[in-house]
PDB file of C-alpha atoms in Angstrom:
ATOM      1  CA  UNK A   1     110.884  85.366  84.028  1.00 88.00           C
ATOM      2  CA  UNK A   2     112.173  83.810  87.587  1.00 88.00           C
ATOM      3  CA  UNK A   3     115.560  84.182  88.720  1.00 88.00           C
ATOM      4  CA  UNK A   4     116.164  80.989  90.623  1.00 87.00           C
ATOM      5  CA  UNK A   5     118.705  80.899  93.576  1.00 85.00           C
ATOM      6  CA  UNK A   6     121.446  79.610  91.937  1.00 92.00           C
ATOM      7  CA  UNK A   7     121.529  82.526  89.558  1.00 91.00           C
ATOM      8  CA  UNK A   8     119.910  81.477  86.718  1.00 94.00           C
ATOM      9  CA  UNK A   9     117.341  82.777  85.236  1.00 94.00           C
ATOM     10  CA  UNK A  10     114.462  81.049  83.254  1.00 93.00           C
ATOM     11  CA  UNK A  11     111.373  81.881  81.360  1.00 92.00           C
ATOM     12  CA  UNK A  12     108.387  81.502  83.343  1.00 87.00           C
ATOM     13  CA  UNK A  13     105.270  82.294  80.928  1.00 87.00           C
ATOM     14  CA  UNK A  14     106.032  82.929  77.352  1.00 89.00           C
ATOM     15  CA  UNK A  15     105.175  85.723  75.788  1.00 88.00           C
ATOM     16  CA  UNK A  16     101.454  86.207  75.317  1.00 85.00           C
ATOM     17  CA  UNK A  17      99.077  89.327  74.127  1.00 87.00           C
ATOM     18  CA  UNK A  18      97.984  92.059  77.068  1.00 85.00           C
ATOM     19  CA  UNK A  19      97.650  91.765  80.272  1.00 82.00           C
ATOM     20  CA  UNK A  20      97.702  88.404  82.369  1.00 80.00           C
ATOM     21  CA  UNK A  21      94.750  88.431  84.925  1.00 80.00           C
ATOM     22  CA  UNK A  22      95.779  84.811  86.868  1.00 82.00           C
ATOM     23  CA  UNK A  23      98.748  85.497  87.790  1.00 86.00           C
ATOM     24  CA  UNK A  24     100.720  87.509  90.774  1.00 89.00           C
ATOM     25  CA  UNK A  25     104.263  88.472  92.516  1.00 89.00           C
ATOM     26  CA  UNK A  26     102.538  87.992  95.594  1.00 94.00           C
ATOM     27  CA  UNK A  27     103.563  84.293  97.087  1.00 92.00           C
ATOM     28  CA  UNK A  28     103.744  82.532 100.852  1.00 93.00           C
ATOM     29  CA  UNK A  29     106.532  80.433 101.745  1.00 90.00           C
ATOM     30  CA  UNK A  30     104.518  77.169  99.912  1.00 91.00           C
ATOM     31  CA  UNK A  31     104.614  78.562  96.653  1.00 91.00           C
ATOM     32  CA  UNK A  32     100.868  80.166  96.604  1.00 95.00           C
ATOM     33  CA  UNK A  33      99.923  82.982  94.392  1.00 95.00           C
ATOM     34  CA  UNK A  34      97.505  85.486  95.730  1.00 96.00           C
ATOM     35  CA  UNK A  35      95.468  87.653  93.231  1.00 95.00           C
ATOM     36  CA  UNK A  36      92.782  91.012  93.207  1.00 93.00           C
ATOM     37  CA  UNK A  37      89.742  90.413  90.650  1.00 92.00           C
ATOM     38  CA  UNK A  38      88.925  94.450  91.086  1.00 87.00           C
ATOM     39  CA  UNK A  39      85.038  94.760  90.288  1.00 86.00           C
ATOM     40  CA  UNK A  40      81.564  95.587  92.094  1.00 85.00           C
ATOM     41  CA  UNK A  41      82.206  92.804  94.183  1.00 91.00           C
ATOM     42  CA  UNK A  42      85.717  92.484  94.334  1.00 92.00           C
ATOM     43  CA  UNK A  43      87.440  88.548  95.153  1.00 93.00           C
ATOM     44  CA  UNK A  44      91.069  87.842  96.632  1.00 94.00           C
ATOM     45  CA  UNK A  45      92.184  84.853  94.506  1.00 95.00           C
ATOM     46  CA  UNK A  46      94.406  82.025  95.656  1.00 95.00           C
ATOM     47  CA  UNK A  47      96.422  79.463  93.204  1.00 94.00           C
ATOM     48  CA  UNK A  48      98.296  76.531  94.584  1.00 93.00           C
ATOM     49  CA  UNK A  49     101.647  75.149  93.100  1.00 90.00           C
ATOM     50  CA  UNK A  50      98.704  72.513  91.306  1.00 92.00           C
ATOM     51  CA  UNK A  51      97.676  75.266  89.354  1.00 91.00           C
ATOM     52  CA  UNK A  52      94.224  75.161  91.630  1.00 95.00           C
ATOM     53  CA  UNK A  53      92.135  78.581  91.933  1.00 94.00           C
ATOM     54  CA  UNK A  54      90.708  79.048  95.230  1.00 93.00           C
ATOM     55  CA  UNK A  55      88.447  82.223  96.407  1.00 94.00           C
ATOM     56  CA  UNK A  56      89.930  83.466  99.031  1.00 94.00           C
ATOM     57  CA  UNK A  57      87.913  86.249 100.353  1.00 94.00           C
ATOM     58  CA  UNK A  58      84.533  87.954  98.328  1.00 94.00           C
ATOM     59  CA  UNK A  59      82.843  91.236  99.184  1.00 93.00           C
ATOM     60  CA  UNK A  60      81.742  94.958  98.276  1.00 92.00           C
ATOM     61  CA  UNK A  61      85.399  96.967  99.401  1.00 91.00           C
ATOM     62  CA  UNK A  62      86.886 100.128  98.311  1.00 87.00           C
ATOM     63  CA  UNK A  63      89.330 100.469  95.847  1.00 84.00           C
ATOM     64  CA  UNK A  64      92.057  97.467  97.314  1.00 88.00           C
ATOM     65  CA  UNK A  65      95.304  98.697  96.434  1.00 86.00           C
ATOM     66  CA  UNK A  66      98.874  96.895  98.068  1.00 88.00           C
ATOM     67  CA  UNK A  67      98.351  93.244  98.227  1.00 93.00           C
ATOM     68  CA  UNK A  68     100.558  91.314 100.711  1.00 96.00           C
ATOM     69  CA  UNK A  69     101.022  87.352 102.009  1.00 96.00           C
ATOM     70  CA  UNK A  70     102.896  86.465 104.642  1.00 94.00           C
ATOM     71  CA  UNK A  71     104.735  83.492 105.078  1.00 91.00           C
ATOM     72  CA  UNK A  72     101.889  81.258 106.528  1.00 91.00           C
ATOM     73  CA  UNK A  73      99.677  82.613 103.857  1.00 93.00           C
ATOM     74  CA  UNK A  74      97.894  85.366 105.694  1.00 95.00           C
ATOM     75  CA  UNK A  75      96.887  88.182 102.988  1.00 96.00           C
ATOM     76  CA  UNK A  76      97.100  91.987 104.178  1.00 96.00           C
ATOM     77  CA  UNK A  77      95.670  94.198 101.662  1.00 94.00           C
ATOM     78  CA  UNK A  78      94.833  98.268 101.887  1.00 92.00           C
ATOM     79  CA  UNK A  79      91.359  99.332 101.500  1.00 89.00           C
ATOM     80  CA  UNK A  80      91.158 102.635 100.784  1.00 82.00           C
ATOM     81  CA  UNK A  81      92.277 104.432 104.152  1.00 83.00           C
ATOM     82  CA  UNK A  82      92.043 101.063 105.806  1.00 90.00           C
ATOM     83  CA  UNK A  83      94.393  97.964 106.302  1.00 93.00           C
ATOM     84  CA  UNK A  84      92.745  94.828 106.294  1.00 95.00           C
ATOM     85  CA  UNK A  85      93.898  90.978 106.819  1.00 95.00           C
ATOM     86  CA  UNK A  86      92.209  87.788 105.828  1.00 95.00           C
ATOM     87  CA  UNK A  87      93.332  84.475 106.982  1.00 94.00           C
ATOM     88  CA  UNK A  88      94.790  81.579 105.538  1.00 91.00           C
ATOM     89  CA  UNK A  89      90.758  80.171 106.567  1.00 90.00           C
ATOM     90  CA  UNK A  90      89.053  83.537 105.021  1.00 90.00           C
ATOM     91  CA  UNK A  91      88.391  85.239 108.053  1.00 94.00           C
ATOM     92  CA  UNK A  92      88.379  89.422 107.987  1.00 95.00           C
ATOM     93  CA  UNK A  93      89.689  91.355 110.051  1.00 95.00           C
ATOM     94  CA  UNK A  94      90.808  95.572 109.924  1.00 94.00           C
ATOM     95  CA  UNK A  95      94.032  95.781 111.079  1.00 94.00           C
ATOM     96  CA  UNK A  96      94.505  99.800 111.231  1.00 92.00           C
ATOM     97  CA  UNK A  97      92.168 102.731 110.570  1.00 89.00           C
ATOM     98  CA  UNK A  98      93.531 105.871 109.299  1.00 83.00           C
ATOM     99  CA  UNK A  99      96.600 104.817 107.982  1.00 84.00           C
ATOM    100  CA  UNK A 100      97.115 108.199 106.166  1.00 71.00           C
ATOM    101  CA  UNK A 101      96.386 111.470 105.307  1.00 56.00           C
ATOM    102  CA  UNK A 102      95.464 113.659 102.845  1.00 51.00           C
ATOM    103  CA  UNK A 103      99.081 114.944 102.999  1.00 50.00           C
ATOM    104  CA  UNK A 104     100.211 111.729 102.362  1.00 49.00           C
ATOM    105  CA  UNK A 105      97.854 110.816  99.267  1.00 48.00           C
ATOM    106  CA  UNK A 106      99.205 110.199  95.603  1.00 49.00           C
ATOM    107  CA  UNK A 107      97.861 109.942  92.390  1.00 53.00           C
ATOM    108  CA  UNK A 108      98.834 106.975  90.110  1.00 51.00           C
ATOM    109  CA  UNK A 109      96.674 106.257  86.996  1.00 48.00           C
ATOM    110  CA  UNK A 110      93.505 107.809  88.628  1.00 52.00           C
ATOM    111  CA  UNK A 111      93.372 106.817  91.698  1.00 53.00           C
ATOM    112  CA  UNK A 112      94.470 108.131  95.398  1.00 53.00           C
ATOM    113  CA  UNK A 113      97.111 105.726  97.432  1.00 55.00           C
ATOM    114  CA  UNK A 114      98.078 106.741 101.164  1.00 67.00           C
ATOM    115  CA  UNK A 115     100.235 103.454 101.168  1.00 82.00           C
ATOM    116  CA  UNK A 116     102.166 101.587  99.118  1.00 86.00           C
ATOM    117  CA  UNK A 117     104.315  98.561  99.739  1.00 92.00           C
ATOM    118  CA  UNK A 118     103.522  96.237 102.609  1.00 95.00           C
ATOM    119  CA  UNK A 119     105.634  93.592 104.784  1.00 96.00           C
ATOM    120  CA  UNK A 120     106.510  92.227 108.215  1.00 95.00           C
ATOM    121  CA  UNK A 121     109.021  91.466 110.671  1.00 93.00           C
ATOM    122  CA  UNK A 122     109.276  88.536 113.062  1.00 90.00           C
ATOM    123  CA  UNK A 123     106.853  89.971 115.694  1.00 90.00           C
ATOM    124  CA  UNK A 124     104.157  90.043 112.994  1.00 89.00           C
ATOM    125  CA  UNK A 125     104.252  94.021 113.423  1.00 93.00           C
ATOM    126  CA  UNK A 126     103.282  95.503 110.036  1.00 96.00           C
ATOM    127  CA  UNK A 127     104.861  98.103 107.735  1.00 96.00           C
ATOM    128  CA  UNK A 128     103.766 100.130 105.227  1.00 94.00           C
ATOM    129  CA  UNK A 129     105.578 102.749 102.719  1.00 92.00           C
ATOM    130  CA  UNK A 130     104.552 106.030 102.193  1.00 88.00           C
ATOM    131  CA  UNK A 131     106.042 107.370  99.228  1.00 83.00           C
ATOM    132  CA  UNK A 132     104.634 110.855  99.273  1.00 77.00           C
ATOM    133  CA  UNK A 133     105.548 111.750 102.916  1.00 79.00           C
ATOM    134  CA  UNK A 134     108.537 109.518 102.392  1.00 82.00           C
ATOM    135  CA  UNK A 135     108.354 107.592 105.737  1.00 87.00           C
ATOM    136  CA  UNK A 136     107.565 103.991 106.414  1.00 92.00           C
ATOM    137  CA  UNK A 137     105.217 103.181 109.493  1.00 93.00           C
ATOM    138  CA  UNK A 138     104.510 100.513 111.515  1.00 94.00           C
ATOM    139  CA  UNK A 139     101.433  99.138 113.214  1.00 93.00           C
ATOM    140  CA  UNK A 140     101.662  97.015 116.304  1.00 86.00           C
ATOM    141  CA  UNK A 141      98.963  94.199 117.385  1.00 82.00           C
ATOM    142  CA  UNK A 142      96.944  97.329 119.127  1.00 84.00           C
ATOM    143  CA  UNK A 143      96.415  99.053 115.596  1.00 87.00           C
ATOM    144  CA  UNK A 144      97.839 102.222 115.756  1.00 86.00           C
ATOM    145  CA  UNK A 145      99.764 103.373 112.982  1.00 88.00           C
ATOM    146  CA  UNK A 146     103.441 105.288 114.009  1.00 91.00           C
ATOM    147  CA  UNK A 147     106.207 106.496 111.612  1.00 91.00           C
ATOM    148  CA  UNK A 148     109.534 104.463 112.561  1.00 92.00           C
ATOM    149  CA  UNK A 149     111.417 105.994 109.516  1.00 90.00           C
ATOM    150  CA  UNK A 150     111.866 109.339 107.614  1.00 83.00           C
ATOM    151  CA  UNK A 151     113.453 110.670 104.808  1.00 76.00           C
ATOM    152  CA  UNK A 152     114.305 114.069 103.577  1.00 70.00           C
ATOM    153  CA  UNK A 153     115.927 112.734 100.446  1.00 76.00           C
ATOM    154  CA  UNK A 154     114.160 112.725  96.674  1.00 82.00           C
ATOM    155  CA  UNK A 155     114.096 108.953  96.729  1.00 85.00           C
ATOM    156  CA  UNK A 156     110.890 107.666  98.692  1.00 86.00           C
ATOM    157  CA  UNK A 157     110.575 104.367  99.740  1.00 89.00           C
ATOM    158  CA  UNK A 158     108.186 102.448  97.829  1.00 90.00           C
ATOM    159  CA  UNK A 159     108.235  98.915  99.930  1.00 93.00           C
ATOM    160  CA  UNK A 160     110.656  96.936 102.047  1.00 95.00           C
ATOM    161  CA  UNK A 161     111.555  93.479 103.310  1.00 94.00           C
ATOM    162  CA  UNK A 162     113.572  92.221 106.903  1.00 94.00           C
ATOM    163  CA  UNK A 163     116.126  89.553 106.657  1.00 92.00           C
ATOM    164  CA  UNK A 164     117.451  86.737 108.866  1.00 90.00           C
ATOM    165  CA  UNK A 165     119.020  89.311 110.926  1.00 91.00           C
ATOM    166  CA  UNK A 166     116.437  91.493 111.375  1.00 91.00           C
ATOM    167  CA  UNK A 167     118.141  93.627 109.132  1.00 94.00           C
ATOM    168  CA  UNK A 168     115.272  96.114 107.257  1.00 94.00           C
ATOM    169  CA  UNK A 169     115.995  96.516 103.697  1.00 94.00           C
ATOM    170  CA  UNK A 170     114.109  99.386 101.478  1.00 93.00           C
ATOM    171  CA  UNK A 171     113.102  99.674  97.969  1.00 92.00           C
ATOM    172  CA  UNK A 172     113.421 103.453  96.797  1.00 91.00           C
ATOM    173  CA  UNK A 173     112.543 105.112  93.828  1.00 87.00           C
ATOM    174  CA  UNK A 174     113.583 108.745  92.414  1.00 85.00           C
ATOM    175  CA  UNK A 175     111.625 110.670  90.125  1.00 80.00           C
ATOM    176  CA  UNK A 176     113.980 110.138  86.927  1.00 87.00           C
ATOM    177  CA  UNK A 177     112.666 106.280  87.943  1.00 85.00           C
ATOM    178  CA  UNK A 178     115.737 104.786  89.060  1.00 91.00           C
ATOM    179  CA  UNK A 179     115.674 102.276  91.801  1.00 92.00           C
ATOM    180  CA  UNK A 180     118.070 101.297  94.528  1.00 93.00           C
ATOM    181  CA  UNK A 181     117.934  99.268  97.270  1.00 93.00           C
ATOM    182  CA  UNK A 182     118.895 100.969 101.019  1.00 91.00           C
ATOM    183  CA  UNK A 183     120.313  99.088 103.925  1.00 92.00           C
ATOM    184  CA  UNK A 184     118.868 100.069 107.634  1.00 88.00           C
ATOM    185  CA  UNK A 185     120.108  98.603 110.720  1.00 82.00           C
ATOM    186  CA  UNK A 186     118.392  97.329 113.667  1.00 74.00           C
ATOM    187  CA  UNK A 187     119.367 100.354 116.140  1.00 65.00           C
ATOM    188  CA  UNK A 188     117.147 102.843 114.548  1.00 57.00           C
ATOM    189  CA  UNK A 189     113.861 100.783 114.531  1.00 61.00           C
ATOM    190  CA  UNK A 190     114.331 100.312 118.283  1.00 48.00           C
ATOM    191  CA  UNK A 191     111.449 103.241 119.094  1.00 45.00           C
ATOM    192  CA  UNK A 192     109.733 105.501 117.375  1.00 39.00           C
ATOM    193  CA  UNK A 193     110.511 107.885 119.557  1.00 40.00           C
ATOM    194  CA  UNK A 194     114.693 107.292 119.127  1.00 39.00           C
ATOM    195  CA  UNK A 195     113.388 107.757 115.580  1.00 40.00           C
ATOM    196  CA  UNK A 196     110.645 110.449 115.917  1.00 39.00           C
ATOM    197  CA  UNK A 197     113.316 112.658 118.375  1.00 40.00           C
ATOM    198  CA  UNK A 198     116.716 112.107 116.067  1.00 43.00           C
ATOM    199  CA  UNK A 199     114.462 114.132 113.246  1.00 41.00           C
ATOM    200  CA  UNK A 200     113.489 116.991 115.594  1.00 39.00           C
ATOM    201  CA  UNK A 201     117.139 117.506 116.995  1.00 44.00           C
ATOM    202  CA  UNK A 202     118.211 117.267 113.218  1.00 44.00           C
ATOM    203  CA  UNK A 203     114.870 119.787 112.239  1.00 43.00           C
ATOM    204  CA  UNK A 204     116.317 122.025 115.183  1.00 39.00           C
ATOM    205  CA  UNK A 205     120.057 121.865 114.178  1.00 43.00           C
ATOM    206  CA  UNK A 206     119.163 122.788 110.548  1.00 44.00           C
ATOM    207  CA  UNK A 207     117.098 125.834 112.211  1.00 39.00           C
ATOM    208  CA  UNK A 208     119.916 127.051 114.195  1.00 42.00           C
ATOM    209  CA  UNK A 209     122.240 126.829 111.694  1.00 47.00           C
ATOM    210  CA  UNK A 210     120.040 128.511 109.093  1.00 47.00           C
ATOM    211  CA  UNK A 211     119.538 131.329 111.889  1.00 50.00           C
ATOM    212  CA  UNK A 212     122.996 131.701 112.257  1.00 48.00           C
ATOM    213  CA  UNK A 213     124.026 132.304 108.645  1.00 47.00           C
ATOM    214  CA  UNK A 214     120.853 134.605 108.110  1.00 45.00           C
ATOM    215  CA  UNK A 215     122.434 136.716 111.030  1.00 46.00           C
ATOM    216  CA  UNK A 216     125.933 136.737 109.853  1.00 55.00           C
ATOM    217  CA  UNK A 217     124.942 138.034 106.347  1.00 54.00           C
ATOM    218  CA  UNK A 218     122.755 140.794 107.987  1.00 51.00           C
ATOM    219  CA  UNK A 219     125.846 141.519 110.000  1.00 55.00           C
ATOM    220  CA  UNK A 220     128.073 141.767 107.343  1.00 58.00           C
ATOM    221  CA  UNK A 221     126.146 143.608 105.096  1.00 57.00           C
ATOM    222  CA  UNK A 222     126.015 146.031 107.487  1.00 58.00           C
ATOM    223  CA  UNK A 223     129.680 146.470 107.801  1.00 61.00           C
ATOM    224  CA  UNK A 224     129.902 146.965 104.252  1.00 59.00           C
ATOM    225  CA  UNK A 225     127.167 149.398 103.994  1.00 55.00           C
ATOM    226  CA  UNK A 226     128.431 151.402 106.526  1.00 58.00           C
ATOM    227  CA  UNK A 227     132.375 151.583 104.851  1.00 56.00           C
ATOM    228  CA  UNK A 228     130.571 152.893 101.967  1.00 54.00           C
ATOM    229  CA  UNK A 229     128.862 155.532 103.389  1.00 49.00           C
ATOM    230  CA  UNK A 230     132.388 156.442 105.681  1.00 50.00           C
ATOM    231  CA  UNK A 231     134.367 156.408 102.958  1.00 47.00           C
ATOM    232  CA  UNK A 232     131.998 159.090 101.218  1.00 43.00           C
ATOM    233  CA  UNK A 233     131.757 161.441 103.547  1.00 39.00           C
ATOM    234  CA  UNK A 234     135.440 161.217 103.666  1.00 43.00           C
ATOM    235  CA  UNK A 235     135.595 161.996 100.185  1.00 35.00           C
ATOM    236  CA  UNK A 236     133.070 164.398  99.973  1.00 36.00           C
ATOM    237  CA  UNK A 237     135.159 166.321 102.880  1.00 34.00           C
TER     238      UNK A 237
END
């Protein structure tokens, strides 16, 4: 099915028996569809709006997981810990090393993911979700990998999009596998570190105001106790 600007909705492929192999959510702005064939020697598959299949990239990887084009037809693809790009030409390149973690990892039909949904913004600066440590990082033209966004909610963010604007726009998921869609503003993707230090002084509030109810029940249980034990020895007078 496509949902076509104007609304309507039409019926793209009808309905055929298990699971299509040719055929992707993953387009550029021309109308390309880009394609894993997962296998010893795994192939990045490309079909024009002619219905032409072209090989794209061919080679021994890891396990590719998120598969992403950009506008111009660049593909961005994860690689086990890795991000890699190939050019509209074929050309490979790694992107970022160490994009996650072991703390990060999560399991989905037998394999381990660090990463999930890719995109990018104007600048060509990549992003990447990270539904188990519920964040979403972004990796400049040098390659290093830095969290721009956190959340302490149950709804990671599974991938993302920027409009017009410059607007970014998350996709989140709960675990009861309901979806919205979340709204943030420019302001705080300015910096990481406007990002990275609103989280600490909202870590540190959260401390001190844990701390300060921890000592005012200690405190008052204290008064109490001690009106107890008053009051008996009054009574035992």
């Amino acid at each position: 099915w496509c949902l076509k600007n104007s609304g309507e909705l039409v019926k793209e492929i009808e309905p055929t028996e298990g699971f299509l192999t040719n055929y992707s959510f993953v387009r550029d702005s021309a109308g390309n569809m880009y394609w894993v064939e997962r296998f010893t020697t795994s192939k990045i598959m490309k079909k024009n709006k002619k219905g032409e299949v072209i090989k794209v990239i061919e080679g021994k990887f890891g396990f590719i997981g998120w598969l992403f084009a950009t506008k111009n037809g660049a593909v961005y693809f994860t690689e086990n810990n890795k991000l890699r790009r190939a050019s509209p030409t074929g050309k490979l390149e790694t992107v970022a090393e160490n994009i996650g973690s072991r703390s990060t990892e999560f399991t989905m039909m037998g394999r381990n993911y660090d990463s999930y949904g890719i995109w990018t913004d104007a600048a060509e600066n990549v992003y990447l979700a990270m539904p188990d440590s519920k964040s979403v990082i972004r990796i400049s033209s040098s390659g290093k990998p830095e969290t721009i966004l956190s959340s302490n909610s149950s709804w990671p963010i599974t991938s993302g999009l920027f409009d017009n604007a410059g607007n970014m726009w998350v996709l989140e998921n709960s675990s009861t596998n309901e979806v919205r869609v979340r709204k943030i503003g420019q302001q705080p993707l300015a910096t990481t570190n406007t990002a990275t230090s609103s989280l600490s002084q909202a870590h540190l509030l959260i401390t001190i105001l844990t701390g300060a109810v921890v000592v005012i029940l200690f405190l008052t249980t204290r008064m109490i106790l001690s009106k107890r034990k008053n009051k008996t020895i009054q009574l035992s007078f």
